[in-house]
Coordinates of C-alpha atoms in Angstrom, one line a residue:
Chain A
X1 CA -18.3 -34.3 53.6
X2 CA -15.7 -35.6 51.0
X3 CA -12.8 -37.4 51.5
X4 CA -9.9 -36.6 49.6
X5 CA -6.7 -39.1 48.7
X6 CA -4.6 -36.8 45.8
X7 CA -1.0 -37.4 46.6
X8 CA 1.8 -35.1 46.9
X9 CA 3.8 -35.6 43.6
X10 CA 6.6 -37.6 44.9
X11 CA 9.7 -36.3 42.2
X12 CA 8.6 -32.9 42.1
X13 CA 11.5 -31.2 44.5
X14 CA 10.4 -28.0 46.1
X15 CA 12.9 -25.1 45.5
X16 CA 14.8 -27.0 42.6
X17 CA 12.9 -25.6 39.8
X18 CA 13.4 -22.4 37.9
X19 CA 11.3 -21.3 35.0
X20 CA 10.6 -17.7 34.6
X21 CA 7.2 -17.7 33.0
X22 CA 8.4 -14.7 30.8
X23 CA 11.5 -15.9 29.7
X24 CA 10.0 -19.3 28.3
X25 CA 7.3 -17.5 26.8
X26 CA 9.5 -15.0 24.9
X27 CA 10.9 -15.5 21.1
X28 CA 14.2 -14.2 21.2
X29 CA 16.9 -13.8 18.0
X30 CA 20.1 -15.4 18.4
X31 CA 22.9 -15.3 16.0
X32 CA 24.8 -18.1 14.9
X33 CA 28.5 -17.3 16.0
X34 CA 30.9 -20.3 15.5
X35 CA 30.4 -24.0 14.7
X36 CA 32.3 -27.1 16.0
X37 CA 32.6 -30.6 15.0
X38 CA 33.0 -32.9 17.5
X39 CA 31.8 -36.4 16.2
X40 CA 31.4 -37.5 12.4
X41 CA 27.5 -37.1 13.0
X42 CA 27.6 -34.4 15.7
X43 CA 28.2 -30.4 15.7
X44 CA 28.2 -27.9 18.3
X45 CA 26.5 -24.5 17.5
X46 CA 27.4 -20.8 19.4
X47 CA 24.6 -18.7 19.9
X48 CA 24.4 -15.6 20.4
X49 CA 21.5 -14.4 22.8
X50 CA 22.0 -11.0 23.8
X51 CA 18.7 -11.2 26.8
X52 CA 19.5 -14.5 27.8
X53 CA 17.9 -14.8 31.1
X54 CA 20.4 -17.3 32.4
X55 CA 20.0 -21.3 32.6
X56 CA 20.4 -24.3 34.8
X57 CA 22.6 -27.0 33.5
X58 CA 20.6 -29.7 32.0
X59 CA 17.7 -27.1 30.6
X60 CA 16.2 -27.0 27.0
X61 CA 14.9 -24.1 24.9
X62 CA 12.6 -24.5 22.2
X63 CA 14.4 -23.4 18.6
X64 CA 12.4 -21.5 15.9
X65 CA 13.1 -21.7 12.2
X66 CA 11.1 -19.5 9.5
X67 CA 11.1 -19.7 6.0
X68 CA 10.3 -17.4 3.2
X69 CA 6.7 -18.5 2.9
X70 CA 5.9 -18.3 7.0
X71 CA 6.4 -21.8 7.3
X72 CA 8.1 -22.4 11.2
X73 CA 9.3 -25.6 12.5
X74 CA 10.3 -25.5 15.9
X75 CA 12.1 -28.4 18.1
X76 CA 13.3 -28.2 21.7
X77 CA 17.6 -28.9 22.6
X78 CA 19.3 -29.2 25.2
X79 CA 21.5 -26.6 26.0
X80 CA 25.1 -27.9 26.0
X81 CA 27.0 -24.8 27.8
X82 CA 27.2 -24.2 31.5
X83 CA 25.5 -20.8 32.5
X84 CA 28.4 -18.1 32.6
X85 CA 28.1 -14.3 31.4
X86 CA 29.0 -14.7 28.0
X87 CA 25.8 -14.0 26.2
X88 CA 26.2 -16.9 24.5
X89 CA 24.8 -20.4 24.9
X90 CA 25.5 -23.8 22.9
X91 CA 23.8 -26.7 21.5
X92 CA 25.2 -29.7 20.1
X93 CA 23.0 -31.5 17.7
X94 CA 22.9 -34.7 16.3
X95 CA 22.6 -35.0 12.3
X96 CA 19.6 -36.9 12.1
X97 CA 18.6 -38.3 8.2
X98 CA 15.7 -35.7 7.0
X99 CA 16.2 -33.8 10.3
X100 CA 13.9 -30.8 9.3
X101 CA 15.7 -28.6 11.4
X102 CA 18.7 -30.2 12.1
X103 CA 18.9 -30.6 8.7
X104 CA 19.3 -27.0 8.2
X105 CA 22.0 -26.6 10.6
X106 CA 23.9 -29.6 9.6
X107 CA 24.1 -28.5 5.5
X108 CA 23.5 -24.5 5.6
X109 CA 23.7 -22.6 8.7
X110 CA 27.3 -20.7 9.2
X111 CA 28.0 -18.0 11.0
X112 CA 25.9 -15.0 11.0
X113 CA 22.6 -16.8 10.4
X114 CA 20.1 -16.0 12.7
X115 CA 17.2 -18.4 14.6
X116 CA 14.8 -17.9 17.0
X117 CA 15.3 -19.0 20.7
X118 CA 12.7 -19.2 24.0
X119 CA 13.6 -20.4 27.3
X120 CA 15.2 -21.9 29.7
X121 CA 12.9 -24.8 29.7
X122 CA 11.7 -27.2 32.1
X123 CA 13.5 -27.0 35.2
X124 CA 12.9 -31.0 36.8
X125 CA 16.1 -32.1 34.8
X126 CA 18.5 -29.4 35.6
X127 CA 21.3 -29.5 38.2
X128 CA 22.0 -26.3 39.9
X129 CA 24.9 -28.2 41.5
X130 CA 23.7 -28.2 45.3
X131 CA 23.7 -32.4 45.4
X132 CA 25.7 -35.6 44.7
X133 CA 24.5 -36.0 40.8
X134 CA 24.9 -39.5 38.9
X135 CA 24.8 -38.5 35.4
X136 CA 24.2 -41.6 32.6
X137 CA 23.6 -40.6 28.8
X138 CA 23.6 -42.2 26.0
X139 CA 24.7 -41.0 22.2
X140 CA 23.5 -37.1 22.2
X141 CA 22.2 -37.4 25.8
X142 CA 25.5 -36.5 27.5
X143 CA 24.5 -33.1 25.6
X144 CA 22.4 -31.2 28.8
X145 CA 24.8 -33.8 30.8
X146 CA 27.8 -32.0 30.0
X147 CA 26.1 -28.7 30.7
X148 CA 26.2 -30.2 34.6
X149 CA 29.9 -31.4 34.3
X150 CA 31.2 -27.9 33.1
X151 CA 29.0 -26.1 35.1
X152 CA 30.3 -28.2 38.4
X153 CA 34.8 -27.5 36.8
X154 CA 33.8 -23.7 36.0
X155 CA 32.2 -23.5 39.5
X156 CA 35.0 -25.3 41.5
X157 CA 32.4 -27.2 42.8
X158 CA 33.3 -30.3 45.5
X159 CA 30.0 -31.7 45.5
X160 CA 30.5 -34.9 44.0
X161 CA 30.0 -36.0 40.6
X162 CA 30.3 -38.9 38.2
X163 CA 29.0 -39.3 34.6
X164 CA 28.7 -42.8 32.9
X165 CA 28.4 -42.0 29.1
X166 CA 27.7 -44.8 26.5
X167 CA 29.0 -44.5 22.5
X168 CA 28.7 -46.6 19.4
X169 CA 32.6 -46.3 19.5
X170 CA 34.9 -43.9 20.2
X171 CA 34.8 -41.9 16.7
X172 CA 31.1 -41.3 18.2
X173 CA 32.2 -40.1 21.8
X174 CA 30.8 -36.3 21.6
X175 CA 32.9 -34.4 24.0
X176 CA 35.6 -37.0 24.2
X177 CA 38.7 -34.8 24.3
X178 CA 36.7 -32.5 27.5
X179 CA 35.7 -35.7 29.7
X180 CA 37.9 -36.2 32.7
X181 CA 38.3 -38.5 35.9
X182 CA 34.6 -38.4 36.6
X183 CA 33.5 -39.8 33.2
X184 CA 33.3 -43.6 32.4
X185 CA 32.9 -43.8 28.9
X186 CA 30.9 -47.3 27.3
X187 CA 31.4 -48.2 23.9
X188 CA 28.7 -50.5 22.6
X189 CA 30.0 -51.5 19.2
X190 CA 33.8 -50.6 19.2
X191 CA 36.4 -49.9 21.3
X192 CA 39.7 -49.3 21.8
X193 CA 42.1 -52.4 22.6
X194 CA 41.7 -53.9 25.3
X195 CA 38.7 -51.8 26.5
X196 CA 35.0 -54.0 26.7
X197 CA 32.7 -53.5 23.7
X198 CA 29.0 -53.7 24.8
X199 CA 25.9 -52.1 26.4
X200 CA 25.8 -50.5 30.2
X201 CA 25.5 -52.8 32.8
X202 CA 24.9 -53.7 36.2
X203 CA 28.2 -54.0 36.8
X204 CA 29.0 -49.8 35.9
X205 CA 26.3 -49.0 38.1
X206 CA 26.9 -51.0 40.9
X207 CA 30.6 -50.0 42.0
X208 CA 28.9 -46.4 41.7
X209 CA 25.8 -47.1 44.1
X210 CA 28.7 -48.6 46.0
X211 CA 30.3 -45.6 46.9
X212 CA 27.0 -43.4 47.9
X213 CA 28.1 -39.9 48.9
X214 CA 26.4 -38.7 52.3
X215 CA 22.5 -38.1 50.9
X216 CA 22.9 -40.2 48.1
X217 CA 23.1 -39.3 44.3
X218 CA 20.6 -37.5 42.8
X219 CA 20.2 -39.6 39.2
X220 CA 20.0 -37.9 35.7
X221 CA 19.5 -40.2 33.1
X222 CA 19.5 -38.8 29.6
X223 CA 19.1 -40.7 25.9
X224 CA 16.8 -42.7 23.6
X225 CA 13.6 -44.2 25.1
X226 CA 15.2 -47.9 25.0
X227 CA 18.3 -46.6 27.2
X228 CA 16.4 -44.7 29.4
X229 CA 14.6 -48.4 30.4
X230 CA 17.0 -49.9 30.6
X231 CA 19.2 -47.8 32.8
X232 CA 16.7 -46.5 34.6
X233 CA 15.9 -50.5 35.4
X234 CA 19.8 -50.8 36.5
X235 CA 19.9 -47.8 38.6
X236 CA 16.4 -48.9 40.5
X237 CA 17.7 -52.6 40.4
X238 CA 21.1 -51.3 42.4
X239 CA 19.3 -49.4 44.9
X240 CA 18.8 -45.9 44.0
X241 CA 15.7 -44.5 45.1
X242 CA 12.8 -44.0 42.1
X243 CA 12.0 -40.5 42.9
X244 CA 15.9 -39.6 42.5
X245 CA 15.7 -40.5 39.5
X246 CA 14.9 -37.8 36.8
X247 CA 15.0 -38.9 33.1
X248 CA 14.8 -36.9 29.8
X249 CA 14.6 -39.0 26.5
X250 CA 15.4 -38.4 23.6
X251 CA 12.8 -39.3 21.2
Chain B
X1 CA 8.9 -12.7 10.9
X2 CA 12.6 -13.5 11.5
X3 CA 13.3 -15.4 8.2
X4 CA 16.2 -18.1 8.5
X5 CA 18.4 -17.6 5.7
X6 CA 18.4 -21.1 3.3
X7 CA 15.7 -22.9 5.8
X8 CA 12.9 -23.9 3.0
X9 CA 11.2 -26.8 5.5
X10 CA 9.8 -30.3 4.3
X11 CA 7.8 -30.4 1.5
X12 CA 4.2 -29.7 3.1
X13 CA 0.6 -30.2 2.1
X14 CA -1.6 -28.8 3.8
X15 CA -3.2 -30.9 7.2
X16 CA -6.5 -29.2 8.6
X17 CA -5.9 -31.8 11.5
X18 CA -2.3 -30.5 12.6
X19 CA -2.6 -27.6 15.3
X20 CA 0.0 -25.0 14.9
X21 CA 3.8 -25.5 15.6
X22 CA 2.9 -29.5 15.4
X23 CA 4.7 -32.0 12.9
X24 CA 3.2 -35.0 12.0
X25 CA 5.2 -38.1 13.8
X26 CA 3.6 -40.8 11.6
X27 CA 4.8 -44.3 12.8
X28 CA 6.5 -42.5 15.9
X29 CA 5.2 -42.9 18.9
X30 CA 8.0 -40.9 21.4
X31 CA 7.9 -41.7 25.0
X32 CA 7.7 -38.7 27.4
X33 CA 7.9 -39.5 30.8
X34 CA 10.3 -37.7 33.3
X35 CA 10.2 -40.7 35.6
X36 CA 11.1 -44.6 36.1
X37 CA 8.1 -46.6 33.8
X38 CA 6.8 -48.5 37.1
X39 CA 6.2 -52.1 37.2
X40 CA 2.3 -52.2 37.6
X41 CA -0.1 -54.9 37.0
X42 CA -3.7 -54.6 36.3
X43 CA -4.1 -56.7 39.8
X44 CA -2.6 -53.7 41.1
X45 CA -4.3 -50.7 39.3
X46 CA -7.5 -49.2 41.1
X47 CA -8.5 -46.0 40.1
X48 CA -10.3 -43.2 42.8
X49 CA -13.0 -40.5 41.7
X50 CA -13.2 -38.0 45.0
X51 CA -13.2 -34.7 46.2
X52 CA -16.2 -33.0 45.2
X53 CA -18.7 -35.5 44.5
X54 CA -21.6 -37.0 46.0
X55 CA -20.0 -40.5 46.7
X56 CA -16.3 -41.5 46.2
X57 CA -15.9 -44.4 44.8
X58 CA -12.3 -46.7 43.6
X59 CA -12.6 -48.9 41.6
X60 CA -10.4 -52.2 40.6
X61 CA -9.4 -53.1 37.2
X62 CA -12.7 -55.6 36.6
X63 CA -14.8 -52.9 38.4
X64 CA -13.8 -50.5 36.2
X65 CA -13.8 -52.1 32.6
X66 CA -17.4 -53.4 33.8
X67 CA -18.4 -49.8 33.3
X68 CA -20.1 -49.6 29.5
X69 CA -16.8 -50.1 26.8
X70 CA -15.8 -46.5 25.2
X71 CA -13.5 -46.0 22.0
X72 CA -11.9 -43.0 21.0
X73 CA -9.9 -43.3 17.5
X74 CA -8.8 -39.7 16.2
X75 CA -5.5 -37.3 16.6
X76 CA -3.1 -36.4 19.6
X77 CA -1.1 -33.7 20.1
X78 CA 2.4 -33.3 22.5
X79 CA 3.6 -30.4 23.8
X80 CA 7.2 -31.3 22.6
X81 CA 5.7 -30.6 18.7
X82 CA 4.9 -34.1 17.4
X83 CA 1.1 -35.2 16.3
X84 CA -0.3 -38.2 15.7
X85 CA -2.8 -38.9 13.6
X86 CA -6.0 -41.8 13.6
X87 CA -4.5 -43.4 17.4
X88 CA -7.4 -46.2 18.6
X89 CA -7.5 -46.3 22.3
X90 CA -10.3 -48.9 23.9
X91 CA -11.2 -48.0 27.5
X92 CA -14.0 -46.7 29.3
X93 CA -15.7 -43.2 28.8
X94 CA -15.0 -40.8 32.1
X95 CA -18.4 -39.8 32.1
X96 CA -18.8 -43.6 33.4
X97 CA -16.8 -42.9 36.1
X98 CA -18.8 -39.1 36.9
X99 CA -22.2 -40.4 36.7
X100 CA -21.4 -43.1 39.5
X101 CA -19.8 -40.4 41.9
X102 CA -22.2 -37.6 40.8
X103 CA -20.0 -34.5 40.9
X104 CA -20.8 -31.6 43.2
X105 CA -22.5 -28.5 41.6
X106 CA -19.2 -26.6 43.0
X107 CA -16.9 -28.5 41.2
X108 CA -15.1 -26.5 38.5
X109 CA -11.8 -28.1 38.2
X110 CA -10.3 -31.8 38.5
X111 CA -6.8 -32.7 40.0
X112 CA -5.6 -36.0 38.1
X113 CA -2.9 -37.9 39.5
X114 CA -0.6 -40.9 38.9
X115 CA 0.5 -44.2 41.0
X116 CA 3.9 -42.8 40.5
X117 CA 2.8 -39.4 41.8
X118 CA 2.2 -37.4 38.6
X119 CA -0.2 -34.4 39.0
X120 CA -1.9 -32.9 36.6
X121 CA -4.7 -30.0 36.7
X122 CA -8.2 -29.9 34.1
X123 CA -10.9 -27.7 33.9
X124 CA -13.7 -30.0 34.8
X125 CA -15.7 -29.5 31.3
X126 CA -12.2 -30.5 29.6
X127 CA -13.3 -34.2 31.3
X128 CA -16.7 -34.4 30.7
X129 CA -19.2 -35.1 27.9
X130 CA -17.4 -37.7 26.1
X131 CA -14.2 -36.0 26.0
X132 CA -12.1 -38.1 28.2
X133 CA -11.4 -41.2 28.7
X134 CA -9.8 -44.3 31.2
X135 CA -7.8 -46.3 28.4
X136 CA -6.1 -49.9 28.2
X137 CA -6.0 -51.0 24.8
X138 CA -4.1 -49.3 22.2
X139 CA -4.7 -50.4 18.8
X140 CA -6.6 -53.1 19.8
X141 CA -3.8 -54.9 22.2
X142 CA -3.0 -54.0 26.1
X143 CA -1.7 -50.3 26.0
X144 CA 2.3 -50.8 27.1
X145 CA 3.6 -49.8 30.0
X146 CA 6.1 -46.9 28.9
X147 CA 2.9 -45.2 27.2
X148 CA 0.8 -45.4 30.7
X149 CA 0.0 -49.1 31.0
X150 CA -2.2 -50.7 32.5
X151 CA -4.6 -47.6 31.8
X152 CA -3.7 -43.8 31.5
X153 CA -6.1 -40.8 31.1
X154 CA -6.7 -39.8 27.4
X155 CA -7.7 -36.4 27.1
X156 CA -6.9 -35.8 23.1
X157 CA -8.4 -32.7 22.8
X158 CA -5.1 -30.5 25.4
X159 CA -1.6 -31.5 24.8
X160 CA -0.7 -34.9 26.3
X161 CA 1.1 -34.4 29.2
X162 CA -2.6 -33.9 30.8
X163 CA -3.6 -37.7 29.6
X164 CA -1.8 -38.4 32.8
X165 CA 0.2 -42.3 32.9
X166 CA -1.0 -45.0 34.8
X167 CA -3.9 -43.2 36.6
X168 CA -5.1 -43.8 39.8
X169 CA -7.2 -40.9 40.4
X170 CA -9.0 -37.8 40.0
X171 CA -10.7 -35.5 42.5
X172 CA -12.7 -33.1 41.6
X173 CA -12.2 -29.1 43.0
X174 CA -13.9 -26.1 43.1
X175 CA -10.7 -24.2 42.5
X176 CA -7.7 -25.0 40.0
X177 CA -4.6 -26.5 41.2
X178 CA -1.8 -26.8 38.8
X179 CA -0.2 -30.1 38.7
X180 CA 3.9 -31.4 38.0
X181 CA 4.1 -29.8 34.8
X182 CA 1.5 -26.6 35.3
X183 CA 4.1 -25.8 38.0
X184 CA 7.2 -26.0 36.2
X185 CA 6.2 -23.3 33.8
X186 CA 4.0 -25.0 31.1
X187 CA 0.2 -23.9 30.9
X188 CA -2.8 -24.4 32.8
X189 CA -5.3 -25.9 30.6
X190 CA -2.7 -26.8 27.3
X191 CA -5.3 -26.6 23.8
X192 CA -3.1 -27.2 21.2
X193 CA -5.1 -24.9 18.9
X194 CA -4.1 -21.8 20.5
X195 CA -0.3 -23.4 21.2
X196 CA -1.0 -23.1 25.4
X197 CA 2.4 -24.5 25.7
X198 CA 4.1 -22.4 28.4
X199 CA 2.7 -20.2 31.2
X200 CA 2.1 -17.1 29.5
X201 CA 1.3 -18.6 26.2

C-alpha cells in the first residue's frame, strides 16, 4: 500500500497547448524576404516558410545558422507575426553586442539569404485569443506580445485586451507607430514632455486589475529576468492569481 | 547542410565538455522559469519521497540536510542552448533520500514535482547512483530563489528543465508519466548528448 501526494500542475491549462511533435522536430529552410527597422537597435526579419505548420501568437521557433566548416549555432525567437496564410512568418530581433547569430542578421543577412527554422515552440505562452489577456513586456519582450495584439485586430476579436509595454525612451519603442488604444507605453529613461520617465509600477497595474473583465485576465508577462520579478511581483501584489500568470524571459 | 551565406560563427576552440547545439554562457546564469519565483522559506520547504517505495517519508528542511552532505561541482546544460561550465552545488545526494524510503523493485520511473506545481518525468536510474541531487548552496552561499531556492533537484547529466525548482517531491512509478514540459512537446528523458530536445528528437 503506497500513498501518493504528486500534485496536478497548477499553470498547465488543459486544451491551451499546441505543439505538433513533428513540426517542432523538423528543420525547415526559410528565405529571408524583406527587412525592417523599427528601433536604432531593433529589426524585423520576413521569412519565408513555405510548410509552415501554423502558430499561436506568443510561440518561439528555434533558428539554425550553418557555416562553411559545419559549424551551427542555433537560438530560439519569438515569432513577431500573427498566424495568417501568408507563408511567411516574422521575427524582430534585438542587436545584441557579439550576438553570434543576431550578429549575422544585424550586419549581413539581406534578402535572399536562407536559415534554418523548426517549430512552433512551446505552447504555455501563446494566446489563441479565447480569454481576457494582460500583456506586460519589456524592451524586445513586446516581440511574441505583439504577435497576440495583431493576431486579436486581424481577427476582429472583442475579447478584451490590454498591453503595458516599457522602453528606455521612445527612439526605443519597437512597434511604436502600430500600438493603439490598448497599449500603455512606459519609458524608463526618456520621455516625451510631459509624459512620466521611470520604471512600471503599481500604479499601471492597478487601474488595470481594477477593471477585471468577467473571468479575469489571463497574464503574459514577457522581458529580461529582472522585469519579469518585478512585474510578476506587481501583478501578484494587485491581485491577479499566480497560476494566470505565464512568463517568458528573456535571458 | 544548408550553409548560411556570410555566417562564419565565433571564433571556437574546441570544448569536449559542450554537448551538441550548446554555447558556452560563461558568467551567465539565465533564469528559465515559466512561472511567478514563489516566496518560500526553508521553514516552509519539506520535501516527500512516495509512491513506490517501501516507506514514505517528508522530510523538513533540518531533516533533510541531516542526511550525509553531498557536492556536485561539474557542467549543466539547458534546453534553450546555453552551458555552463564547473557550477558547485552543496546539498544532499538523492540516493540519501532512496535508501531511507527503499524503492519498490517495480519502480521504473519517478514523477518530480514542485511547490508551485511543476511536473517533471525521470527514468528512475537517471536519479540514482550518485547522479542526482537535493541542492541549497550554490557556490558556496544559499542557492537564490529565481534559480529554485531554498533547494531544487539537480540532475546535470539531462537538460535542466528536469532539475525541477524548489522541490517538494518525487514519487516513484512503475510507468512513465510526462511532466509540464514532456507534455508541451519537449522530450521524455532530455540527454543533452544526443540533443533530446523535442518530442521526436
Amino acid at each position: 500500500m503506497t500513498e501518493t501526494t504528486t500534485p496536478v500542475t497548477r499553470f498547465a491549462v488543459p486544451g491551451r497547448i499546441a505543439v505538433s511533435g513533428p513540426a517542432a522536430s523538423r528543420w525547415q529552410t526559410a528565405t529571408l524576404t524583406e527587412i525592417r527597422r523599427e528601433t536604432p537597435r531593433a529589426s524585423t526579419f520576413r521569412l519565408a516558410v513555405p510548410a509552415w505548420a501554423g502558430h499561436l501568437p506568443g510561440q518561439h521557433l528555434m533558428l539554425r545558422l550553418t557555416a562553411a566548416d559545419g559549424y551551427a549555432a542555433q537560438r530560439h525567437y519569438s515569432i513577431a507575426s500573427a498566424p495568417d496564410a501568408s507563408g511567411h512568418i516574422e521575427l524582430t530581433l534585438d542587436r545584441v553586442p557579439d550576438g553570434e547569430v543576431s550578429g549575422w542578421f544585424h550586419t549581413v543577412a539581406r534578402p535572399g539569404d536562407t536559415v534554418e527554422v523548426r517549430g512552433p515552440l512551446s505552447g504555455f505562452f501563446a494566446w489563441p485569443g479565447d480569454r481576457p489577456a494582460l500583456l506586460l513586456g519589456a524592451g524586445s519582450g513586446v516581440v511574441p506580445l505583439m504577435s497576440m495584439v495583431r493576431h486579436h485586430r486581424a481577427r476582429g476579436l472583442t475579447v478584451p485586451l490590454r498591453m503595458l509595454v516599457s522602453a528606455r525612451g521612445p527612439e526605443d519603442l519597437i512597434y511604436a507607430p502600430e500600438l493603439g488604444a490598448e497599449t500603455t507605453p512606459v519609458f524608463t529613461r526618456s520621455a516625451p514632455p510631459g509624459v512620466p520617465v521611470g520604471r512600471m509600477t503599481a500604479a499601471h497595474v492597478a487601474p488595470l486589475l481594477a477593471e477585471q473583465p468577467a473571468g479575469g485576465w489571463e497574464a503574459y508577462v514577457c522581458g529580461s529576468n529582472a522585469f519579469a520579478e518585478h512585474v510578476s511581483r506587481l501583478l501578484v501584489a494587485a491581485g491577479q492569481p499566480v497560476d494566470r500568470i505565464r512568463i517568458e524571459r528573456f535571458g | 547542410m544548408n550553409v548560411t551565406r556570410g555566417f562564419t560563427g565565433r571564433p571556437r576552440v574546441e570544448n569536449p565538455g559542450l554537448p551538441p547545439g550548446q554555447y558556452d554562457a560563461r558568467e551567465d546564469w539565465p533564469v528559465l522559469s515559466a512561472e511567478v519565483t514563489p516566496d518560500l522559506s526553508p521553514a516552509d520547504w519539506s520535501f516527500r519521497v512516495d509512491g513506490l517505495v517501501e516507506r514514505p517519508h517528508t522530510w523538513d528542511w533540518d531533516a533533510a540536510h541531516a542526511l550525509p552532505a553531498s557536492a556536485y561541482e561539474g557542467d549543466i546544460h539547458c534546453v534553450t542552448g546555453w552551458s555552463k561550465f564547473g557550477v558547485r552545488f552543496g546539498g544532499v545526494s538523492l540516493d540519501a533520500f532512496f535508501g531511507v524510503v527503499r524503492p519498490q523493485g517495480s519502480a521504473t520511473h519517478a514523477l518530480a514535482y514542485s511547490h508551485t506545481g511543476y511536473t517533471a518525468n525521470l527514468p528512475l536510474a537517471d536519479l540514482t547512483g550518485g547522479r542526482a541531487w537535493i541542492v541549497r548552496e550554490y557556490d558556496g552561499a544559499p542557492l537564490p530563489p529565481e534559480h529554485g531556492g531554498p533547494a531544487r533537484l539537480v540532475v546535470p547529466h539531462l537538460y535542466f528543465w528536469k532539475s525541477v525548482k524548489w522541490i517538494a517531491g518525487i514519487t516513484l512509478l512503475d510507468h512513465d508519466e510526462p511532466g509540464f514540459w514532456e507534455r508541451n512537446g519537449y522530450h521524455a528523458r532530455g540527454n543533452p548528448w544526443e540533443e533530446q530536445r523535442y518530442s521526436g528528437d
